[in-house]
XYZ file of C-alpha atoms in Angstrom:
765
model
C -14.955 109.744 106.343
C -15.801 108.951 102.686
C -19.822 109.391 102.275
C -21.116 106.042 101.982
C -24.004 106.449 99.046
C -26.381 104.058 97.886
C -27.227 103.496 94.048
C -31.112 103.671 95.408
C -30.551 107.204 96.747
C -32.494 110.467 94.891
C -29.776 113.400 94.205
C -32.201 116.744 93.056
C -34.574 114.609 91.862
C -32.381 112.296 90.214
C -31.807 108.365 91.043
C -28.588 107.028 90.730
C -28.928 103.978 88.949
C -24.675 103.174 87.986
C -21.606 103.861 89.498
C -18.971 104.891 86.450
C -15.506 105.696 88.838
C -14.853 105.568 92.047
C -11.412 107.586 92.944
C -9.299 107.990 96.013
C -11.590 111.850 95.718
C -14.081 112.150 93.729
C -17.217 109.268 92.393
C -18.919 109.591 89.414
C -23.267 107.751 89.003
C -25.108 107.689 85.747
C -28.231 108.835 87.663
C -31.693 109.117 86.020
C -34.517 112.210 85.619
C -37.264 111.166 88.050
C -40.541 111.137 86.275
C -41.898 114.972 87.017
C -46.145 114.234 86.638
C -46.206 117.663 85.269
C -43.999 116.945 82.185
C -45.948 115.023 79.693
C -45.916 110.993 80.001
C -44.697 110.387 76.415
C -41.835 112.796 78.089
C -38.222 110.530 77.889
C -36.109 110.496 81.157
C -33.115 112.224 80.697
C -29.090 110.275 81.279
C -27.208 112.456 83.881
C -23.654 112.078 85.244
C -23.597 113.100 88.232
C -19.939 113.872 90.315
C -19.706 113.729 93.940
C -16.871 114.721 96.046
C -15.637 111.667 98.913
C -15.178 112.740 102.216
C -17.953 113.899 104.095
C -15.956 116.941 104.940
C -14.440 117.766 102.104
C -10.935 120.157 102.056
C -10.881 123.771 100.863
C -9.380 123.123 97.729
C -11.719 120.376 96.858
C -14.586 123.013 97.239
C -13.111 125.262 95.579
C -12.264 123.354 92.451
C -15.812 121.888 92.351
C -16.727 125.259 91.436
C -14.583 126.323 89.409
C -14.752 123.199 86.827
C -18.715 124.669 86.975
C -18.474 127.982 87.076
C -15.925 127.456 83.328
C -17.300 124.000 81.906
C -21.348 125.837 81.892
C -20.925 128.792 79.182
C -18.456 126.888 77.317
C -19.663 126.628 73.935
C -17.718 123.900 72.496
C -19.520 120.925 71.016
C -17.006 118.620 72.202
C -17.076 119.500 76.194
C -19.100 117.894 78.436
C -21.496 120.017 79.369
C -22.637 121.148 83.298
C -25.944 121.221 83.802
C -26.251 122.645 87.016
C -24.085 122.324 90.951
C -26.690 120.893 93.349
C -25.506 121.295 97.177
C -25.209 118.073 98.560
C -24.949 117.127 102.616
C -21.588 118.946 103.071
C -20.516 119.267 99.870
C -21.433 119.425 95.794
C -23.104 117.587 92.892
C -22.170 118.234 89.888
C -24.673 117.487 87.339
C -23.014 116.513 83.671
C -24.372 115.665 80.177
C -24.040 111.903 79.557
C -22.378 111.248 76.637
C -22.306 108.045 76.684
C -18.741 107.317 76.701
C -15.883 106.223 78.731
C -12.237 107.112 79.076
C -9.383 106.913 77.381
C -7.512 104.955 79.853
C -10.574 102.306 80.402
C -10.944 102.103 76.605
C -7.091 101.589 76.419
C -6.764 99.142 78.961
C -3.422 99.646 78.660
C -2.049 99.271 74.676
C -0.925 100.774 72.702
C -3.590 102.123 69.692
C -2.800 101.761 66.425
C -1.578 104.074 64.678
C -5.080 104.774 62.206
C -6.988 104.457 65.078
C -4.676 107.115 67.181
C -4.897 109.261 64.274
C -8.785 110.099 64.598
C -9.011 110.680 68.644
C -5.551 113.264 68.365
C -7.200 115.214 64.881
C -10.304 115.546 67.687
C -8.365 116.565 70.585
C -6.541 119.152 68.891
C -9.635 121.045 67.381
C -10.810 120.634 70.823
C -7.788 122.272 72.624
C -7.898 125.239 69.844
C -11.258 125.641 70.503
C -10.871 126.022 74.080
C -7.608 128.096 73.564
C -9.080 130.559 71.481
C -11.697 131.155 74.304
C -8.826 131.879 76.265
C -9.190 128.277 78.886
C -5.965 126.353 79.965
C -6.869 122.775 81.144
C -3.911 122.196 83.073
C -4.632 117.957 83.218
C -5.235 116.658 80.112
C -5.007 112.659 80.177
C -5.913 110.044 79.151
C -8.318 109.920 82.050
C -9.518 113.460 81.276
C -10.424 112.196 77.717
C -14.007 110.073 76.979
C -14.551 108.300 73.895
C -17.663 107.043 72.847
C -17.440 103.132 72.441
C -19.132 103.025 69.097
C -18.936 106.788 66.728
C -15.389 107.003 68.116
C -16.502 110.283 69.504
C -14.580 112.409 71.518
C -15.032 114.555 74.385
C -13.173 116.650 77.733
C -13.513 116.628 80.588
C -13.002 117.882 83.605
C -12.007 121.801 84.372
C -11.793 121.780 88.183
C -7.996 123.112 87.901
C -8.992 125.291 84.509
C -8.059 129.236 85.093
C -9.091 131.690 83.071
C -6.266 134.174 82.966
C -3.456 133.981 80.170
C -0.785 133.296 82.064
C -0.768 131.722 86.426
C 2.541 131.676 88.272
C 3.322 128.025 90.539
C 5.451 128.881 93.498
C 7.392 125.729 94.455
C 5.096 123.306 96.633
C 6.064 119.442 97.906
C 5.015 117.635 94.020
C 2.372 115.735 96.654
C -0.357 118.576 96.487
C 0.517 120.056 92.759
C -2.006 120.805 91.305
C -2.821 118.501 87.892
C -1.749 114.734 87.095
C 1.996 114.296 88.178
C 3.007 111.851 85.657
C 1.180 114.403 82.677
C 2.632 118.099 84.290
C 4.630 120.213 81.427
C 7.782 121.317 83.424
C 6.526 125.398 84.422
C 3.577 123.522 86.258
C 6.066 121.752 88.964
C 6.833 125.503 89.700
C 11.095 124.728 89.473
C 11.269 125.696 86.021
C 11.556 130.077 86.102
C 8.017 130.307 84.210
C 4.408 131.351 83.780
C 1.805 128.803 83.087
C 0.111 129.129 79.349
C -1.719 127.154 77.029
C 1.211 126.004 75.485
C 1.614 123.691 78.783
C -1.723 122.030 77.205
C 0.558 120.767 74.865
C 2.789 119.734 76.735
C 0.755 117.650 78.423
C -1.538 116.717 75.451
C 2.061 115.321 74.002
C 2.282 113.093 77.539
C -1.003 111.638 75.796
C -0.088 111.158 72.470
C 2.723 109.164 74.064
C 1.496 106.712 76.220
C -1.402 106.629 73.584
C 1.525 105.146 70.672
C 3.249 103.100 73.328
C 1.352 101.516 75.852
C 3.289 103.566 78.807
C 4.981 106.458 80.396
C 7.249 108.836 78.705
C 9.152 108.365 82.397
C 9.104 105.660 84.816
C 9.742 107.186 88.135
C 8.390 106.362 91.283
C 9.197 108.713 93.291
C 7.818 112.213 92.944
C 10.375 114.022 93.295
C 12.245 111.825 90.934
C 9.353 112.423 88.135
C 9.674 116.107 88.871
C 13.159 116.046 87.909
C 12.474 113.825 84.602
C 9.810 116.461 82.953
C 12.091 119.768 83.819
C 15.880 118.022 82.797
C 15.592 114.720 80.942
C 14.489 113.732 77.282
C 12.051 110.205 76.956
C 12.361 108.398 74.113
C 10.902 108.852 70.680
C 7.903 106.579 70.590
C 9.764 105.287 67.470
C 12.494 103.760 69.119
C 9.388 101.945 71.247
C 7.520 101.034 68.121
C 8.588 100.169 65.102
C 6.089 100.755 63.079
C 5.216 104.845 64.143
C 6.005 107.219 61.133
C 9.686 108.643 61.868
C 7.771 112.436 61.742
C 5.190 111.467 64.385
C 7.950 111.022 66.983
C 9.063 113.960 65.765
C 5.706 116.059 66.971
C 5.377 114.218 70.035
C 9.603 115.364 70.786
C 8.078 118.891 70.160
C 5.033 118.429 72.035
C 7.150 117.418 74.764
C 10.187 120.923 74.359
C 10.500 121.937 78.165
C 10.230 125.483 77.149
C 6.970 125.982 75.449
C 8.829 128.508 73.040
C 10.285 125.366 71.996
C 6.986 123.919 71.844
C 3.860 124.483 69.303
C 2.696 128.005 69.589
C -0.961 126.868 68.166
C -3.173 123.845 67.872
C -3.542 124.462 64.024
C -0.478 124.006 63.328
C -0.183 120.918 65.486
C -2.958 119.645 62.727
C -1.368 120.035 60.034
C 1.817 118.305 60.850
C -0.673 115.427 62.055
C -2.527 115.205 58.327
C 0.957 115.817 57.034
C 2.423 112.729 59.436
C -1.026 110.890 58.027
C -0.065 111.033 54.713
C 3.016 109.456 55.023
C 1.939 107.375 57.201
C 0.127 105.601 54.061
C 3.104 106.098 51.791
C 5.305 103.273 51.028
C 8.063 104.976 52.584
C 6.606 105.987 56.175
C 9.701 107.609 57.192
C 10.225 110.180 54.883
C 10.354 114.128 56.621
C 9.154 117.554 56.277
C 9.655 120.614 58.483
C 7.508 120.747 61.128
C 5.523 123.641 62.489
C 5.244 125.063 58.700
C 1.249 126.306 59.884
C 2.535 127.383 63.543
C 1.538 130.823 63.090
C -0.049 132.333 66.683
C -1.503 136.226 67.772
C -0.732 135.826 71.165
C 1.519 138.189 71.926
C 3.800 136.598 73.887
C 6.929 137.450 75.167
C 9.804 134.941 75.371
C 10.604 133.968 79.722
C 13.668 132.219 78.847
C 16.752 134.482 80.628
C 18.913 136.432 77.719
C 23.096 137.765 78.863
C 22.572 136.171 82.099
C 24.205 132.914 81.446
C 27.425 133.331 83.464
C 25.350 134.923 86.538
C 23.579 131.827 86.213
C 26.586 129.319 86.165
C 27.886 131.449 89.280
C 24.781 131.053 90.907
C 24.966 127.262 90.252
C 28.367 126.355 91.121
C 27.232 128.128 95.006
C 24.567 125.602 94.979
C 27.168 122.827 94.553
C 28.873 123.563 97.190
C 26.758 123.832 99.271
C 25.054 120.392 99.008
C 28.655 119.539 99.130
C 28.135 120.742 103.092
C 29.276 124.460 102.766
C 27.450 127.587 103.982
C 27.880 130.873 102.216
C 25.638 133.823 101.571
C 25.634 135.239 97.879
C 24.602 138.739 97.097
C 22.968 139.432 94.072
C 23.557 143.201 93.283
C 21.862 145.744 90.816
C 18.980 148.051 89.931
C 14.976 147.252 90.309
C 13.854 145.198 87.179
C 17.505 144.242 86.476
C 15.954 141.063 86.667
C 18.157 139.031 90.309
C 15.604 137.304 90.727
C 14.904 135.901 87.393
C 18.929 135.006 87.960
C 17.989 133.445 91.266
C 14.886 131.443 90.458
C 16.942 129.185 87.931
C 18.549 127.142 91.302
C 15.012 125.852 90.974
C 16.294 122.719 88.581
C 19.373 121.704 90.964
C 17.515 121.650 94.215
C 14.806 118.751 92.571
C 18.310 116.291 92.433
C 20.042 117.485 95.267
C 16.822 116.762 97.018
C 16.808 120.322 98.618
C 14.227 122.980 99.753
C 13.731 126.717 98.358
C 12.140 128.588 100.732
C 12.343 132.959 100.132
C 10.807 136.113 101.560
C 10.437 139.604 100.984
C 11.340 142.531 102.992
C 8.795 145.511 102.186
C 9.371 149.290 100.901
C 6.047 150.716 103.474
C 6.557 147.902 106.116
C 10.382 147.959 107.294
C 9.036 148.911 111.076
C 7.705 144.677 111.298
C 10.861 142.640 112.342
C 12.093 139.281 110.392
C 9.518 139.620 108.032
C 11.057 137.945 105.623
C 12.358 135.490 107.040
C 9.337 134.756 108.822
C 7.463 134.230 105.201
C 10.215 132.365 104.218
C 9.411 130.111 106.802
C 6.040 129.887 106.971
C 6.395 128.689 103.714
C 8.500 126.224 104.458
C 5.840 124.373 106.979
C 3.616 124.475 104.364
C 5.468 122.857 102.771
C 6.400 119.605 105.254
C 3.040 119.914 106.039
C 1.727 118.396 102.559
C 4.586 115.885 102.976
C 3.198 112.020 104.213
C 2.874 111.491 107.562
C 5.857 109.395 108.460
C 7.950 112.500 107.666
C 5.906 114.852 109.392
C 6.830 113.241 112.411
C 10.953 113.067 112.066
C 10.899 116.830 111.169
C 8.085 116.874 115.083
C 10.791 115.508 116.320
C 14.029 117.305 114.519
C 12.324 119.922 115.823
C 11.689 119.446 119.344
C 15.254 118.048 119.857
C 16.834 121.543 118.173
C 14.041 123.194 120.003
C 13.607 121.723 123.591
C 11.445 122.964 125.802
C 11.070 126.510 123.896
C 9.598 126.000 121.461
C 6.507 128.568 122.010
C 8.568 130.888 121.141
C 8.868 130.086 117.549
C 5.367 128.988 117.372
C 4.505 132.479 118.462
C 6.812 134.182 114.977
C 5.429 131.358 112.989
C 2.209 129.960 113.980
C 2.185 126.766 111.186
C 4.745 125.265 113.346
C 2.664 124.223 115.860
C 0.715 121.707 113.940
C 4.071 120.045 113.399
C 4.978 119.849 116.644
C 1.585 120.460 118.588
C 1.096 121.524 121.815
C 3.431 123.471 123.561
C 4.230 124.549 127.041
C 4.239 128.865 127.359
C 8.139 129.342 127.883
C 9.331 132.471 131.005
C 9.199 135.711 130.399
C 12.444 137.679 129.366
C 13.610 140.872 129.390
C 15.881 143.081 127.023
C 18.450 141.174 125.812
C 18.461 138.487 127.838
C 15.069 137.783 125.275
C 16.878 138.997 122.219
C 19.610 136.613 123.176
C 17.333 133.523 123.545
C 15.331 134.583 119.953
C 18.333 134.789 118.388
C 19.313 131.436 119.267
C 16.468 129.301 118.649
C 16.162 130.896 116.063
C 19.321 130.020 114.286
C 18.602 126.123 115.980
C 15.783 126.103 114.154
C 17.260 127.549 110.246
C 19.934 124.645 111.530
C 17.899 122.196 111.462
C 16.685 122.148 108.078
C 20.282 122.630 106.055
C 21.624 118.960 105.944
C 23.071 116.869 103.956
C 20.130 115.082 103.180
C 18.019 117.898 102.321
C 20.168 120.948 101.817
C 18.488 124.723 102.226
C 18.419 127.591 99.863
C 16.715 131.265 102.010
C 16.025 134.107 99.286
C 15.597 137.592 101.746
C 15.213 139.905 98.734
C 14.841 143.609 98.856
C 17.581 143.669 101.537
C 18.207 147.416 101.293
C 14.846 147.526 102.807
C 15.492 144.906 105.976
C 15.504 145.361 109.806
C 18.232 145.439 111.901
C 16.938 141.749 113.525
C 17.487 140.693 109.594
C 20.270 141.843 109.450
C 22.129 140.659 112.801
C 20.279 137.300 112.048
C 22.415 136.972 108.756
C 25.014 137.957 110.974
C 24.900 135.102 112.766
C 23.297 133.045 110.909
C 26.661 133.029 108.482
C 28.911 132.553 112.117
C 28.372 129.537 112.334
C 30.712 127.747 110.963
C 30.533 124.401 112.234
C 26.693 124.371 110.310
C 26.742 123.485 106.304
C 24.481 123.111 104.042
C 22.949 126.396 104.134
C 22.766 128.470 100.825
C 21.720 132.497 101.947
C 20.991 134.713 98.509
C 20.250 138.268 99.264
C 18.997 140.445 96.191
C 19.728 144.092 96.630
C 19.688 147.661 95.088
C 22.857 148.783 94.863
C 22.173 152.035 93.373
C 19.836 152.749 96.949
C 22.724 151.767 99.519
C 25.631 154.045 100.705
C 28.563 152.916 102.553
C 26.948 153.583 105.733
C 23.943 152.088 104.972
C 22.887 149.172 107.951
C 23.008 146.110 105.211
C 26.729 148.163 103.970
C 28.019 147.939 107.615
C 25.938 143.777 108.233
C 28.391 142.519 105.248
C 31.388 144.223 106.445
C 31.212 142.194 109.448
C 30.240 138.647 107.785
C 33.766 139.267 106.108
C 35.732 140.709 108.991
C 35.002 136.922 110.870
C 35.957 134.923 107.853
C 32.548 133.501 106.434
C 32.009 132.424 101.946
C 30.498 135.819 100.359
C 30.692 136.347 97.108
C 28.362 139.177 95.317
C 27.054 138.690 92.144
C 26.559 142.267 90.126
C 23.750 142.569 87.045
C 23.844 144.867 85.126
C 21.696 146.522 81.943
C 21.292 144.644 79.404
C 23.352 144.903 75.843
C 21.579 145.891 73.245
C 21.896 142.484 71.118
C 20.827 140.583 73.850
C 17.258 142.971 73.316
C 17.774 142.353 69.703
C 17.526 138.196 70.513
C 14.032 139.109 72.746
C 12.879 141.033 70.514
C 13.465 138.743 67.569
C 12.211 135.459 69.610
C 8.927 137.748 70.650
C 7.889 138.031 66.964
C 9.422 135.442 65.551
C 11.564 137.136 63.071
C 15.544 137.067 62.411
C 17.380 140.041 64.286
C 18.219 141.825 61.617
C 14.244 142.315 61.273
C 13.802 143.178 64.729
C 17.147 145.924 64.756
C 13.920 148.543 64.441
C 12.656 148.490 66.684
C 15.322 146.853 69.324
C 17.346 150.619 68.767
C 13.872 151.892 69.526
C 13.115 150.258 72.760
C 16.782 150.047 73.793
C 16.646 154.044 73.567
C 13.550 153.967 75.691
C 14.560 151.024 78.616
C 18.252 151.334 78.205
C 18.475 147.494 78.488
C 16.623 146.998 81.929
C 14.249 143.665 81.321
C 11.362 144.637 83.006
C 11.018 148.169 81.745
C 11.848 146.803 78.276
C 9.138 143.598 78.907
C 6.418 146.538 80.098
C 7.646 148.359 76.613
C 6.828 145.908 74.433
C 3.375 144.920 76.202
C 2.449 148.569 76.269
C 3.290 149.096 72.798
C 0.918 145.739 72.202
C -1.933 147.021 74.071
C -2.169 150.449 72.107
C -2.514 149.221 68.624
C 1.035 149.871 67.436
C 2.178 146.306 67.065
C -0.121 143.669 65.669
C -0.247 140.330 63.652
C -0.905 140.883 60.163
C -3.178 136.822 59.197
C -2.804 137.683 55.567
C 1.398 137.667 55.218
C 1.690 136.014 58.972
C 4.077 138.131 60.379
C 3.800 140.384 63.186
C 3.767 144.313 62.694
C 4.971 147.143 63.841
C 4.718 151.225 62.924
C 8.082 151.761 63.737
C 7.580 155.528 62.914
C 4.844 155.608 64.916
C 6.985 154.299 68.045
C 9.660 156.654 67.240
C 6.680 160.197 67.757
C 6.361 158.975 71.334
C 6.999 161.288 73.539
C 7.070 158.735 76.980
C 8.628 159.539 79.948
C 12.084 157.199 81.142
C 10.909 156.856 84.326
C 9.636 153.265 84.725
C 7.422 154.266 87.438
C 6.008 156.947 86.313
C 5.829 154.608 83.117
C 3.404 151.984 85.080
C 1.568 154.710 86.381
C -0.299 156.001 83.071
C -0.058 152.401 82.354
C -2.462 151.496 85.532
C -4.552 154.626 84.468
C -5.652 152.861 81.989
C -7.701 149.946 84.191
C -10.874 150.676 85.166
C -11.595 153.231 87.747
C -12.686 151.105 90.333
C -8.855 148.887 89.677
C -7.271 151.755 90.183
C -8.539 152.457 93.581
C -8.103 149.232 95.125
C -4.540 148.809 93.709
C -4.357 152.488 95.324
C -4.760 150.700 98.573
C -3.556 147.384 98.158
C -0.355 149.043 96.810
C -0.567 150.746 100.661
C -0.395 147.255 102.024
C 2.174 145.924 100.978
C 4.240 143.764 98.030
C 2.010 140.892 99.381
C -1.525 141.751 100.288
C -4.736 139.566 100.707
C -8.330 139.841 99.539
C -9.635 139.716 103.799
C -7.552 142.579 105.178
C -7.909 144.534 101.178
C -12.232 144.271 101.812
C -11.832 145.713 104.951
C -9.918 149.021 104.019
C -12.562 149.099 100.791
C -15.236 148.656 103.012
C -16.916 146.365 100.702
C -17.021 142.242 100.296
C -14.109 140.143 99.173
C -16.347 139.696 95.801
C -16.566 143.164 95.474
C -13.108 143.242 95.672
C -12.085 140.512 93.583
C -14.576 141.545 90.880
C -12.943 144.950 91.117
C -8.788 143.280 91.363
C -10.246 140.875 87.502
C -9.181 143.449 85.304
C -4.923 144.132 87.061
C -4.906 139.669 87.088
C -5.750 139.769 83.203
C -3.179 142.147 82.269
C -0.778 140.245 84.672
C -0.107 143.236 86.941
C -1.178 141.444 89.876
C -0.824 137.657 90.833
C -2.314 135.434 92.594
C -0.502 133.088 95.444
C -2.925 129.817 95.637
C -5.785 128.591 93.541
C -8.138 130.615 95.974
C -8.848 133.299 93.302
C -10.697 130.572 90.985
C -13.545 130.483 93.906
C -13.691 134.303 92.739
C -13.521 134.386 89.143
C -16.895 134.341 87.859
C -17.385 137.832 89.744
C -14.213 139.006 87.871
C -16.083 137.781 84.772
C -19.577 138.708 85.751
C -18.265 143.493 86.352
C -17.372 143.447 83.283
C -20.470 141.267 82.069
C -22.746 143.586 84.558
C -25.362 140.176 84.743
C -24.382 137.036 82.730
C -22.702 135.083 85.759
C -24.064 135.166 89.818
C -21.004 134.220 92.540
C -22.327 131.628 95.441
C -21.914 132.660 98.462
C -20.258 129.414 100.195
C -19.146 129.974 103.480
C -17.396 126.762 103.832
C -14.816 128.876 101.271
C -15.125 132.593 102.453
C -14.243 130.761 105.814
C -11.617 128.541 104.860
C -8.923 130.178 103.126
C -7.242 133.186 102.710
C -6.734 134.495 98.547
C -3.403 136.165 98.840
C -2.063 137.978 95.837
C 1.168 139.868 95.253
C 2.430 142.875 92.911
C 4.201 141.821 89.243
C 6.997 144.090 90.990
C 7.357 146.481 93.558
C 7.998 149.702 90.696
C 3.817 147.918 89.803
C 3.388 148.374 93.754
C 5.771 152.050 94.232
C 3.220 152.824 90.743
C 0.275 152.158 91.582
C 1.112 154.117 95.369
C 1.933 157.583 93.144
C -1.618 157.810 91.602
C -2.671 158.517 95.221
C -2.177 162.462 95.802
C 0.507 163.386 97.431
C -1.621 165.504 100.381
C -3.984 162.431 100.584
C -1.394 159.717 101.496
C -1.654 160.620 105.363
C -4.785 160.467 105.736
C -5.917 156.925 103.808
C -2.804 155.795 106.082
C -5.077 156.977 109.440
C -8.185 155.296 107.625
C -6.803 151.565 106.213
C -4.523 151.799 109.945
C -8.375 152.535 112.072
C -10.575 150.426 109.990
C -7.962 147.485 110.761
C -6.850 148.176 114.917
C -10.924 147.563 113.974
C -11.783 144.268 112.824
C -8.662 143.238 114.910
C -10.605 144.546 117.996
C -13.691 142.695 116.707
C -11.568 140.178 116.279
C -10.256 139.384 119.521
C -13.648 139.929 121.000
C -14.332 136.854 119.383
C -11.306 134.604 120.062
C -8.158 136.321 121.500
C -6.389 135.688 117.947
C -2.560 137.544 117.838
C -1.272 138.776 114.358
C 2.680 136.650 114.225
C 3.258 140.272 113.379
C 2.704 141.185 116.823
C 4.023 138.102 118.534
C 7.221 138.846 116.434
C 7.764 141.783 117.787
C 7.036 141.120 121.655
C 9.739 138.235 121.079
C 11.963 140.238 119.071
């Protein structure tokens, strides 16, 4: 139910006078400050803009985004950013009080018409300057679009608004979600923001959205016309838009090339700096004022960036990716297949597997993944459950009609035994509703019943309309129940449209390892099983990576390449972490005078660093603040993925304090947040580095509404954090963690008798 707001109502001492915007989730008013008897009579009434959430009981996500917008904008010292004055409690939500600029959105200003180049140019240059200042202060907006850009009708001044999903991290990762629930506005979303590009989100995502905005302002239409969200996602990641000059022949040819560069699918091919974009726009303006509007010039001549960014594209893996995509093609046409990706830790198995995201969109398929944990091998089916819980989240974000269809299919497959699967995957109950209890069985009968139901449950989602890809990482740590389930799934010759991808470290399994014995049994049953081995990269691949990182020739990059290759031996993870360490230690720097990166190769050659990646990562972790190291040690004991609530329990600290301790690890990319929930705590993280500057609000609605989940960047980072614990203390720390978790679980059970899914899993298997 939406909140009904009367224009005579007073909010925080302000009287609402005009409704400026009325959207599906928010409404915006102009308001006048009520007269204060203590102020002078000639005091001018202050006009402000007040933004409210419409729903009487806002969602958890809406509350987080409101707080995030206020937390970021109130400390941004940028003239062309709308200032936030305060965030006031209002009913069950907040009221955000902001500067009244007197502007209207560009969407309202253009009314769907294209702007002539002469009117577009000053607007574009102002926007570019805003992004330059924003990125200089290490903020990613993530939602650039005409509706979030204000223009003053008389002065033509520009302001940028709505920082609700903005980020203070240098890089974010986007997991696969239903297109309806992605952060941002789908029509303007960068390819990496879709979660299907195997790329992280950084400041260059804003350039893509700016390119879409420019396209719309100059042509009066969006670059991609699609009626269905998945189709629009596919357009962003795979289709090239028309040139704006094809739609408006009056525009300078190079302006079309600028927009095309902004909208490049890969961030490495876009502008790297707003100054370079500004220079090209000015050059384009000069051409536009000349007789020949179609003169040519080289783009990006001033596009210099001092950002240290290692390209995320894959080097030397073209054949491996092609093999994997061929396998998905067979599955999309009705096959069932098990594809194993084998290689050393850090060799890039996960990166190769993630390349299958792109064709999945075209086939309307589902991609889910789970990971076995080296320190929690006793939990049965943990990776399967992790993957299927993620799938339930994707299904719940679909339309009510689609959810109802899934409910019917699931109940048809599981019958009256659905509660057995709900015990393991609690989210299923939100789809199928409450289910009757099932008779208890013991021994092999219970095991067989569970296995049969689990097989049927998986088969529901593997259809011609929705091919299913299940990625199970780190199979070398898989439990026996998971291995048995893999074998049973592959024995279903009548089934199809299922691709199981398993990644494992082939150097950590012997011929008698349970995984290898399971694979032999699968082969004997004539199931389709293929193995894709990944070896270390060749030196020339590393040479191209380093040349692309520093925007130089491969010849110039060769001396550093030889040193890095000697140290990391072609291991992609070790290579990137080694380069990052050289940069952070000041051995690689950017020289603005020459416009080039420089490396003290002689100094690097003198370094006596370990060849062991875990030991190397441990040395990097020891550069972090002591409190960050301590919390990472405990996180490593919990698992590759951990939530803030559990970490707070074992740390015996508040969640806000633990989040503050983690903040530096997030900034360094060693720990990755798995949802937007972390943004509620990011003020706490900044505060820990600038004591007294910021204050985080304690909002029980947010603290109690969502789980803040993180994961380690890589297993080697988790192992490195674990290695920092002294050998003699590991047993006592595990005992302390277990004791604290048990005490908390008993307290929770006393309150609501809630049962942890891992307990239900153990009971059912």
